[in-house]
């Protein structure tokens, strides 16, 4: 199956989509990677879900990517007495403390001692997804006395967000550690860690995964922006999780932050996903709003590797329509005359490595000769990652003997992965690259393609050769 776009589409599984029939329809409509939200998934059912998605590979003869998204720490206030809530007035004083007694008009239990230890005067505390806002006036390890800036109804166990406070604990809870182990063991391709604050959080995830899956950092806290470059370096990919990010920082700052993260990821050759509320109205409507269409288009113009559907595909009434709409938006944007000029203007200079030099050379040769295909032989996938970093006008066909590599590359911009045995020699490398370019319907008789590989074959990280190959009659016949 050949996609007519370079950006990839991620769809979240849920009650509206978690059946074999619906997953097949979603994949046919344009999904490249399926997201499993571990907040709503039992570890015991994970293997069956993954087996269901892997069955699509046999049906469509294409690799299918699977992303397991860890829940992360859920910070909440305690319970209130009476009717289960209070109304906080603007300017009132309200205390968050370590006392487990039911909450009152004046105070409530905060069952997170690490928060009370970290809060300082002047820090903002946001409650119930941004509906209420407090400012800390006095703080101690047992209580934080605050002033209500934006009041409203506060009920038991509502969420707590801390835009100014770095909590001195890992982003991984015990549940996350268990879920990460289960997901890696079950064979997912990517594991995303929520509420990352520092690069050490990603090191914790890597220790558990041990290379069985690639590690993704979700950027949804302002604290992560202070060490953004280090977090990107410590991760295999980045997700711009705009929902929580928009709660913890002023909404008007989110678009610029999204752009900054996207460009830094592109410069470093790390896949970047733009997520949350992209086609939110399609949860209940068969068509999106005009601003939502522009939002998706902006991510495509920026050169993001993937865009993601959350509730639209997990619990919405129109999951297939949402995927189809996202697919059409991406195809239309990528056909715009200004699209290539925007990508080219943001292209970073290559690093002083052989792999980057080869990737840049392949891109320039393809542009000079107007060639449609760059075929890359890759074992680990690193060659395809570096080629994608260049955002070439050519499709990158990644030829790999490793099925796990092909599945991971379903997330990467412009890469069409094919599982095949490794090349035996240089002639075999060129011949089979031409054959697969024809078989996958990217090339025809008489076309020229670029072949990128490493010699000796089968050696990870040894990319050192660029060759121009000609699609001959024998390649068409073998295809």
Coordinates of C-alpha atoms in Angstrom, one line a residue:
X1 CA 0.0 0.0 0.0
X2 CA 1.4 3.3 -1.1
X3 CA 0.7 6.6 0.7
X4 CA 0.5 9.8 -1.3
X5 CA 1.9 11.9 1.5
X6 CA 5.2 12.1 3.5
X7 CA 3.8 13.1 6.9
X8 CA 2.5 10.1 9.0
X9 CA -0.8 9.7 10.8
X10 CA -1.1 8.2 14.3
X11 CA -4.6 7.1 15.6
X12 CA -5.5 6.3 19.2
X13 CA -7.3 3.0 19.9
X14 CA -10.4 3.1 22.1
X15 CA -14.0 1.9 22.3
X16 CA -14.8 3.4 18.9
X17 CA -11.9 1.7 17.1
X18 CA -10.4 -1.3 19.0
X19 CA -11.8 -4.1 16.8
X20 CA -10.0 -5.9 13.9
X21 CA -12.6 -4.6 11.4
X22 CA -12.3 -1.0 12.4
X23 CA -8.5 -1.1 12.6
X24 CA -8.4 -2.4 9.1
X25 CA -10.7 0.4 7.9
X26 CA -8.5 3.0 9.7
X27 CA -5.3 1.6 8.2
X28 CA -6.9 1.7 4.8
X29 CA -8.0 5.3 5.4
X30 CA -4.4 6.4 6.2
X31 CA -3.3 5.4 9.7
X32 CA 0.5 4.5 9.9
X33 CA 0.8 4.0 13.6
X34 CA -1.7 3.0 16.2
X35 CA -1.5 4.5 19.7
X36 CA -2.4 2.4 22.8
X37 CA -3.2 4.7 25.7
X38 CA -2.0 2.8 28.8
X39 CA -4.2 5.0 31.0
X40 CA -7.1 2.9 29.7
X41 CA -5.4 -0.4 28.8
X42 CA -4.9 -3.4 31.1
X43 CA -1.5 -5.1 30.9
X44 CA -3.3 -8.4 30.6
X45 CA -5.1 -7.4 27.4
X46 CA -2.0 -5.8 25.8
X47 CA -0.7 -8.9 24.0
X48 CA -4.1 -9.5 22.3
X49 CA -4.3 -5.9 21.2
X50 CA -0.9 -6.1 19.7
X51 CA -1.6 -9.4 18.0
X52 CA -4.7 -7.8 16.4
X53 CA -2.7 -4.9 15.0
X54 CA 0.1 -7.2 13.8
X55 CA -2.5 -9.2 11.8
X56 CA -3.0 -6.1 9.7
X57 CA 0.5 -6.6 8.4
X58 CA -0.5 -9.9 6.8
X59 CA -3.7 -8.4 5.4
X60 CA -2.1 -5.3 3.9
X61 CA 1.5 -6.5 3.4
X62 CA 2.8 -3.4 5.1
X63 CA 4.5 -2.8 8.4
X64 CA 2.3 -1.4 11.1
X65 CA 3.7 0.8 13.9
X66 CA 2.5 0.6 17.5
X67 CA 3.0 3.3 20.1
X68 CA 2.4 2.6 23.8
X69 CA 1.7 5.8 25.7
X70 CA 2.4 5.7 29.4
X71 CA 0.0 7.4 31.8
X72 CA 2.5 9.3 33.9
X73 CA 1.9 10.7 37.4
X74 CA -1.7 11.9 38.0
X75 CA -1.6 14.7 40.6
X76 CA -4.9 15.3 42.3
X77 CA -6.2 17.0 45.4
X78 CA -7.9 14.9 48.1
X79 CA -11.6 14.5 49.0
X80 CA -13.9 17.1 50.3
X81 CA -16.6 16.6 53.0
X82 CA -20.2 17.4 52.7
X83 CA -21.4 17.4 49.0
X84 CA -17.9 16.7 47.7
X85 CA -16.8 20.2 46.8
X86 CA -16.5 23.9 47.6
X87 CA -16.7 27.1 45.7
X88 CA -13.5 29.3 45.9
X89 CA -14.0 33.0 45.6
X90 CA -11.4 35.3 43.9
X91 CA -9.0 36.7 46.5
X92 CA -9.8 34.1 49.2
X93 CA -7.1 32.2 51.0
X94 CA -7.0 28.5 50.6
X95 CA -4.5 25.9 52.0
X96 CA -3.1 22.7 50.5
X97 CA -1.8 20.5 53.2
X98 CA -0.7 17.1 54.3
X99 CA -3.7 16.5 56.6
X100 CA -5.8 13.6 55.2
X101 CA -9.0 14.9 56.8
X102 CA -11.8 15.8 54.4
X103 CA -11.5 19.2 52.8
X104 CA -13.3 22.3 53.8
X105 CA -13.9 25.8 52.5
X106 CA -10.5 26.8 53.8
X107 CA -8.2 23.8 53.0
X108 CA -7.9 20.4 51.3
X109 CA -5.5 17.5 51.5
X110 CA -2.7 17.4 48.8
X111 CA -1.6 13.7 48.9
X112 CA 1.7 14.4 47.2
X113 CA 4.4 15.4 49.8
X114 CA 6.9 15.9 46.9
X115 CA 4.7 18.8 45.7
X116 CA 4.5 20.5 49.1
X117 CA 8.3 20.1 49.4
X118 CA 8.9 21.8 46.0
X119 CA 6.3 24.6 46.2
X120 CA 7.7 28.1 46.8
X121 CA 6.1 31.6 47.3
X122 CA 5.0 33.0 43.9
X123 CA 4.5 29.5 42.3
X124 CA 1.2 29.1 40.5
X125 CA -1.0 26.1 41.2
X126 CA -3.6 25.2 38.5
X127 CA -6.6 23.0 39.4
X128 CA -9.2 21.1 37.4
X129 CA -7.6 21.5 33.9
X130 CA -7.1 25.2 34.2
X131 CA -10.5 26.2 35.6
X132 CA -9.0 27.4 38.9
X133 CA -5.7 29.2 39.6
X134 CA -4.0 29.8 42.9
X135 CA -0.8 31.6 43.8
X136 CA 1.4 30.3 46.7
X137 CA 2.0 32.9 49.4
X138 CA 3.7 30.8 52.1
X139 CA 5.1 27.3 51.8
X140 CA 6.5 24.6 54.1
X141 CA 6.9 20.8 53.7
X142 CA 3.5 20.3 55.3
X143 CA 1.3 23.0 53.8
X144 CA 1.1 25.7 51.1
X145 CA -1.0 28.8 51.9
X146 CA -2.4 30.2 48.6
X147 CA -4.4 33.1 47.3
X148 CA -7.2 32.3 44.8
X149 CA -6.6 34.3 41.6
X150 CA -9.3 32.5 39.5
X151 CA -12.0 30.9 41.5
X152 CA -14.8 28.5 40.9
X153 CA -16.1 25.1 42.0
X154 CA -13.5 22.7 43.2
X155 CA -14.6 19.0 43.7
X156 CA -12.9 16.0 45.2
X157 CA -9.8 14.5 43.4
X158 CA -9.5 17.2 40.7
X159 CA -6.2 17.4 38.9
X160 CA -3.3 19.6 39.9
X161 CA -0.9 21.3 37.5
X162 CA 2.3 23.1 38.5
X163 CA 3.7 25.3 35.7
X164 CA 6.4 26.9 37.9
X165 CA 7.4 23.9 40.0
X166 CA 9.9 21.2 39.2
X167 CA 9.1 18.1 41.3
X168 CA 12.2 16.1 42.4
X169 CA 10.7 12.7 41.4
X170 CA 10.8 10.7 38.3
X171 CA 8.1 11.1 35.6
X172 CA 7.7 7.3 35.9
X173 CA 5.2 5.9 38.5
X174 CA 5.2 2.3 39.6
X175 CA 2.4 1.7 37.1
X176 CA 4.4 3.3 34.3
X177 CA 7.4 1.0 35.1
X178 CA 5.2 -2.0 35.0
X179 CA 3.4 -0.9 31.8
X180 CA 6.7 -0.1 30.1
X181 CA 8.1 -3.5 30.8
X182 CA 4.8 -5.2 29.6
X183 CA 4.7 -3.1 26.4
X184 CA 8.4 -3.8 25.6
X185 CA 7.9 -7.5 26.3
X186 CA 4.8 -7.6 24.1
X187 CA 6.7 -6.0 21.2
X188 CA 5.5 -2.5 20.7
X189 CA 7.7 -0.2 18.6
X190 CA 7.6 3.0 20.5
X191 CA 7.0 3.9 24.2
X192 CA 6.0 7.4 25.1
X193 CA 6.8 8.8 28.6
X194 CA 4.3 11.5 29.9
X195 CA 5.2 14.7 31.8
X196 CA 8.9 14.6 31.1
X197 CA 10.8 17.3 33.0
X198 CA 14.4 16.4 32.5
X199 CA 16.6 14.1 30.4
X200 CA 17.1 11.8 33.4
X201 CA 13.4 10.8 33.0
X202 CA 14.2 9.4 29.6
X203 CA 17.2 7.5 31.0
X204 CA 14.8 5.8 33.5
X205 CA 12.6 4.7 30.6
X206 CA 15.6 3.4 28.6
X207 CA 16.8 1.3 31.5
X208 CA 13.5 -0.6 31.5
X209 CA 13.1 -0.9 27.7
X210 CA 16.7 -1.9 27.0
X211 CA 16.4 -1.4 23.3
X212 CA 13.3 -3.5 22.8
X213 CA 11.4 -0.3 21.7
X214 CA 12.3 3.3 20.9
X215 CA 11.8 6.0 23.6
X216 CA 9.5 9.0 23.0
X217 CA 9.4 12.1 25.3
X218 CA 6.1 13.9 25.6
X219 CA 6.6 17.6 26.0
X220 CA 3.6 18.8 28.1
X221 CA 5.3 20.7 31.0
X222 CA 7.0 24.1 30.8
X223 CA 9.9 22.7 32.9
X224 CA 10.8 20.5 29.9
X225 CA 11.4 23.5 27.8
X226 CA 14.2 24.7 30.1
X227 CA 16.2 21.6 29.1
X228 CA 14.6 20.9 25.8
X229 CA 17.8 20.2 23.8
X230 CA 19.0 17.7 26.4
X231 CA 15.7 15.9 26.4
X232 CA 15.7 15.7 22.6
X233 CA 19.2 14.3 22.7
X234 CA 18.1 11.7 25.3
X235 CA 15.1 10.6 23.3
X236 CA 14.4 8.8 20.0
X237 CA 11.5 11.1 19.2
X238 CA 9.4 13.9 20.7
X239 CA 5.6 14.4 21.0
X240 CA 4.3 18.0 21.3
X241 CA 1.4 17.2 23.7
X242 CA -0.4 20.4 23.4
X243 CA -3.3 19.6 25.7
X244 CA -1.5 19.6 29.0
X245 CA 1.1 22.1 27.7
X246 CA -1.8 24.5 27.1
X247 CA -3.0 24.1 30.6
X248 CA 0.4 24.8 32.2
X249 CA 1.4 27.7 30.1
X250 CA -0.4 30.6 28.5
X251 CA -2.3 29.4 25.4
X252 CA -0.8 32.1 23.2
X253 CA 2.6 30.7 23.8
X254 CA 1.8 27.2 22.6
X255 CA 2.0 27.8 18.8
X256 CA 5.5 29.3 19.1
X257 CA 6.6 26.5 21.4
X258 CA 5.3 24.0 18.9
X259 CA 7.3 25.6 16.2
X260 CA 10.5 25.8 18.3
X261 CA 10.3 22.1 19.3
X262 CA 9.6 21.0 15.7
X263 CA 12.5 22.9 14.3
X264 CA 14.9 21.7 16.9
X265 CA 13.8 18.1 16.4
X266 CA 14.3 18.4 12.6
X267 CA 17.8 19.9 13.1
X268 CA 18.7 16.9 15.3
X269 CA 17.1 14.3 13.0
X270 CA 14.6 13.1 15.7
X271 CA 11.0 12.4 14.7
X272 CA 8.5 14.9 16.1
X273 CA 4.7 14.4 16.5
X274 CA 2.2 17.1 16.9
X275 CA -0.7 15.9 19.0
X276 CA -3.9 16.7 20.9
X277 CA -7.2 18.3 19.7
X278 CA -6.2 18.5 16.1
X279 CA -9.7 17.6 14.8
X280 CA -11.5 17.8 18.2
X281 CA -14.9 18.7 16.7
X282 CA -14.9 15.5 14.7
X283 CA -15.6 13.6 18.0
X284 CA -19.2 14.5 17.4
X285 CA -19.3 16.0 13.9
X286 CA -18.5 14.4 10.5
X287 CA -16.6 17.5 9.4
X288 CA -14.0 19.6 11.2
X289 CA -13.9 23.3 11.8
X290 CA -11.9 25.6 9.5
X291 CA -9.4 26.5 12.3
X292 CA -8.8 22.7 12.9
X293 CA -8.0 22.2 9.3
X294 CA -5.5 25.1 9.4
X295 CA -4.0 23.6 12.6
X296 CA -3.3 20.3 10.9
X297 CA -2.0 22.1 7.8
X298 CA 0.4 24.1 10.0
X299 CA 2.0 21.0 11.4
X300 CA 2.4 19.6 7.8
X301 CA 3.9 22.9 6.6
X302 CA 6.3 22.8 9.5
X303 CA 7.6 19.4 8.4
X304 CA 6.5 17.5 11.4
X305 CA 7.0 13.7 11.1
X306 CA 3.5 12.8 12.2
X307 CA 0.1 14.2 13.4
X308 CA -2.0 12.4 15.9
X309 CA -5.7 11.8 16.6
X310 CA -6.7 11.2 20.2
X311 CA -10.3 11.1 21.2
X312 CA -11.3 11.6 17.6
X313 CA -10.4 7.9 16.8
X314 CA -10.6 6.5 20.3
X315 CA -14.1 7.5 21.3
X316 CA -15.5 9.7 18.5
X317 CA -18.5 9.0 16.4
X318 CA -16.6 9.4 13.1
X319 CA -13.1 7.8 13.5
X320 CA -12.7 6.8 9.8
X321 CA -13.9 10.3 8.6
X322 CA -11.3 11.9 10.9
X323 CA -8.5 9.8 9.5
X324 CA -9.6 10.4 6.0
X325 CA -9.8 14.2 6.6
X326 CA -6.4 14.3 8.1
X327 CA -5.1 12.3 5.1
X328 CA -6.6 14.7 2.6
X329 CA -5.4 17.8 4.4
X330 CA -1.8 16.4 4.4
X331 CA -2.0 15.4 0.7
X332 CA -3.3 18.9 -0.3
X333 CA -0.7 20.8 1.8
X334 CA 2.2 18.7 0.4
X335 CA 1.1 19.5 -3.2
X336 CA 1.1 23.3 -2.5
X337 CA 3.8 25.2 -4.4
X338 CA 5.1 26.9 -1.3
X339 CA 5.4 23.6 0.7
X340 CA 8.9 22.7 -0.6
X341 CA 10.2 26.2 -0.2
X342 CA 9.2 26.2 3.5
X343 CA 10.8 22.9 4.1
X344 CA 14.0 23.9 2.3
X345 CA 14.2 27.2 4.3
X346 CA 14.2 25.2 7.6
X347 CA 16.7 22.5 6.5
X348 CA 19.7 22.2 8.9
X349 CA 23.3 21.9 7.9
X350 CA 24.6 18.3 8.1
X351 CA 26.7 17.2 11.0
X352 CA 30.4 16.3 10.4
X353 CA 29.7 12.6 10.0
X354 CA 29.9 10.2 7.1
X355 CA 26.2 9.3 7.4
X356 CA 25.1 13.0 7.3
X357 CA 27.4 13.7 4.4
X358 CA 26.0 10.7 2.4
X359 CA 22.4 11.8 3.2
X360 CA 23.1 15.3 2.0
X361 CA 24.8 14.1 -1.1
X362 CA 21.9 11.8 -1.9
X363 CA 19.4 14.7 -1.5
X364 CA 21.4 16.9 -3.8
X365 CA 21.9 14.3 -6.5
X366 CA 18.1 13.5 -6.4
X367 CA 17.3 17.2 -6.7
X368 CA 19.8 17.8 -9.5
X369 CA 18.5 14.9 -11.5
X370 CA 14.9 15.2 -10.4
X371 CA 14.8 11.6 -9.2
X372 CA 11.7 10.4 -7.4
X373 CA 13.3 7.6 -5.3
X374 CA 16.1 7.2 -2.7
X375 CA 16.4 3.5 -1.8
X376 CA 18.3 3.1 1.5
X377 CA 19.6 -0.3 2.7
X378 CA 19.5 -0.1 6.5
X379 CA 19.8 -2.5 9.3
X380 CA 19.1 -0.3 12.4
X381 CA 17.1 2.4 10.5
X382 CA 19.7 5.1 11.2
X383 CA 20.3 5.7 7.5
X384 CA 16.6 6.3 6.9
X385 CA 16.4 8.6 9.9
X386 CA 19.3 10.7 8.5
X387 CA 17.7 10.8 5.0
X388 CA 14.4 11.9 6.4
X389 CA 16.2 14.7 8.3
X390 CA 17.0 16.2 4.9
X391 CA 13.3 16.3 4.0
X392 CA 14.1 15.3 0.4
X393 CA 11.6 15.8 -2.5
X394 CA 12.2 12.1 -3.2
X395 CA 10.4 9.2 -1.4
X396 CA 12.8 7.2 0.8
X397 CA 12.3 3.4 0.4
X398 CA 14.0 1.8 3.4
X399 CA 15.1 -1.7 2.6
X400 CA 15.8 -3.6 5.8
X401 CA 16.2 -7.3 7.0
X402 CA 14.8 -6.3 10.4
X403 CA 11.0 -6.3 10.8
X404 CA 11.3 -4.3 14.0
X405 CA 13.2 -1.6 12.1
X406 CA 10.6 -1.4 9.4
X407 CA 7.9 -1.0 12.1
X408 CA 9.7 1.8 13.8
X409 CA 10.2 3.6 10.5
X410 CA 6.4 3.9 10.1
X411 CA 6.6 7.0 12.2
X412 CA 9.3 8.7 10.2
X413 CA 8.6 11.4 7.6
X414 CA 8.7 10.3 4.0
X415 CA 9.9 6.8 4.7
X416 CA 8.3 3.7 3.1
X417 CA 9.8 0.6 4.7
X418 CA 10.1 -2.8 3.1
X419 CA 11.3 -6.0 4.8
X420 CA 13.7 -8.0 2.7
X421 CA 16.9 -10.0 3.1
X422 CA 20.1 -8.0 3.1
X423 CA 22.0 -7.4 -0.1
X424 CA 24.7 -9.9 -1.0
X425 CA 26.9 -7.6 -3.1
X426 CA 26.8 -4.2 -4.9
X427 CA 25.0 -5.5 -8.0
X428 CA 22.4 -7.2 -5.9
X429 CA 22.0 -4.0 -3.9
X430 CA 21.2 -1.9 -6.9
X431 CA 19.1 -4.6 -8.7
X432 CA 16.8 -5.3 -5.8
X433 CA 16.4 -1.7 -5.0
X434 CA 15.1 -1.1 -8.5
X435 CA 12.8 -4.2 -8.2
X436 CA 11.2 -3.0 -5.0
X437 CA 10.8 0.6 -6.3
X438 CA 8.7 -0.9 -9.1
X439 CA 6.9 -3.4 -6.9
X440 CA 5.9 -0.7 -4.4
X441 CA 4.6 1.4 -7.4
X442 CA 7.1 4.3 -6.9
X443 CA 9.1 3.7 -10.1
X444 CA 8.6 2.4 -13.7
X445 CA 10.7 1.2 -16.6
X446 CA 13.4 3.7 -17.6
X447 CA 13.4 5.6 -14.3
X448 CA 16.6 6.2 -12.4
X449 CA 16.8 5.9 -8.6
X450 CA 19.5 6.6 -6.0
X451 CA 20.7 3.8 -3.9
X452 CA 22.3 4.4 -0.5
X453 CA 24.1 1.7 1.5
X454 CA 27.0 0.7 3.6
X455 CA 29.8 -1.6 2.7
X456 CA 30.4 -4.2 4.1
X457 CA 26.7 -5.1 4.0
X458 CA 24.9 -5.9 7.3
X459 CA 27.2 -3.5 9.3
X460 CA 25.0 -1.0 11.3
X461 CA 26.2 2.6 10.9
X462 CA 28.4 1.9 8.0
X463 CA 26.6 4.1 5.4
X464 CA 29.3 5.1 3.0
X465 CA 28.0 4.7 -0.6
X466 CA 25.7 6.5 -3.1
X467 CA 24.9 4.9 -6.5
X468 CA 22.5 5.8 -9.3
X469 CA 20.7 2.8 -10.7
X470 CA 18.6 2.4 -13.8
X471 CA 15.2 0.6 -13.8
X472 CA 15.5 -2.0 -16.5
X473 CA 13.1 -4.5 -18.0
X474 CA 14.4 -7.3 -15.8
X475 CA 13.5 -5.3 -12.7
X476 CA 10.0 -4.8 -13.9
X477 CA 9.6 -8.5 -14.7
X478 CA 11.0 -9.6 -11.3
X479 CA 8.7 -7.2 -9.5

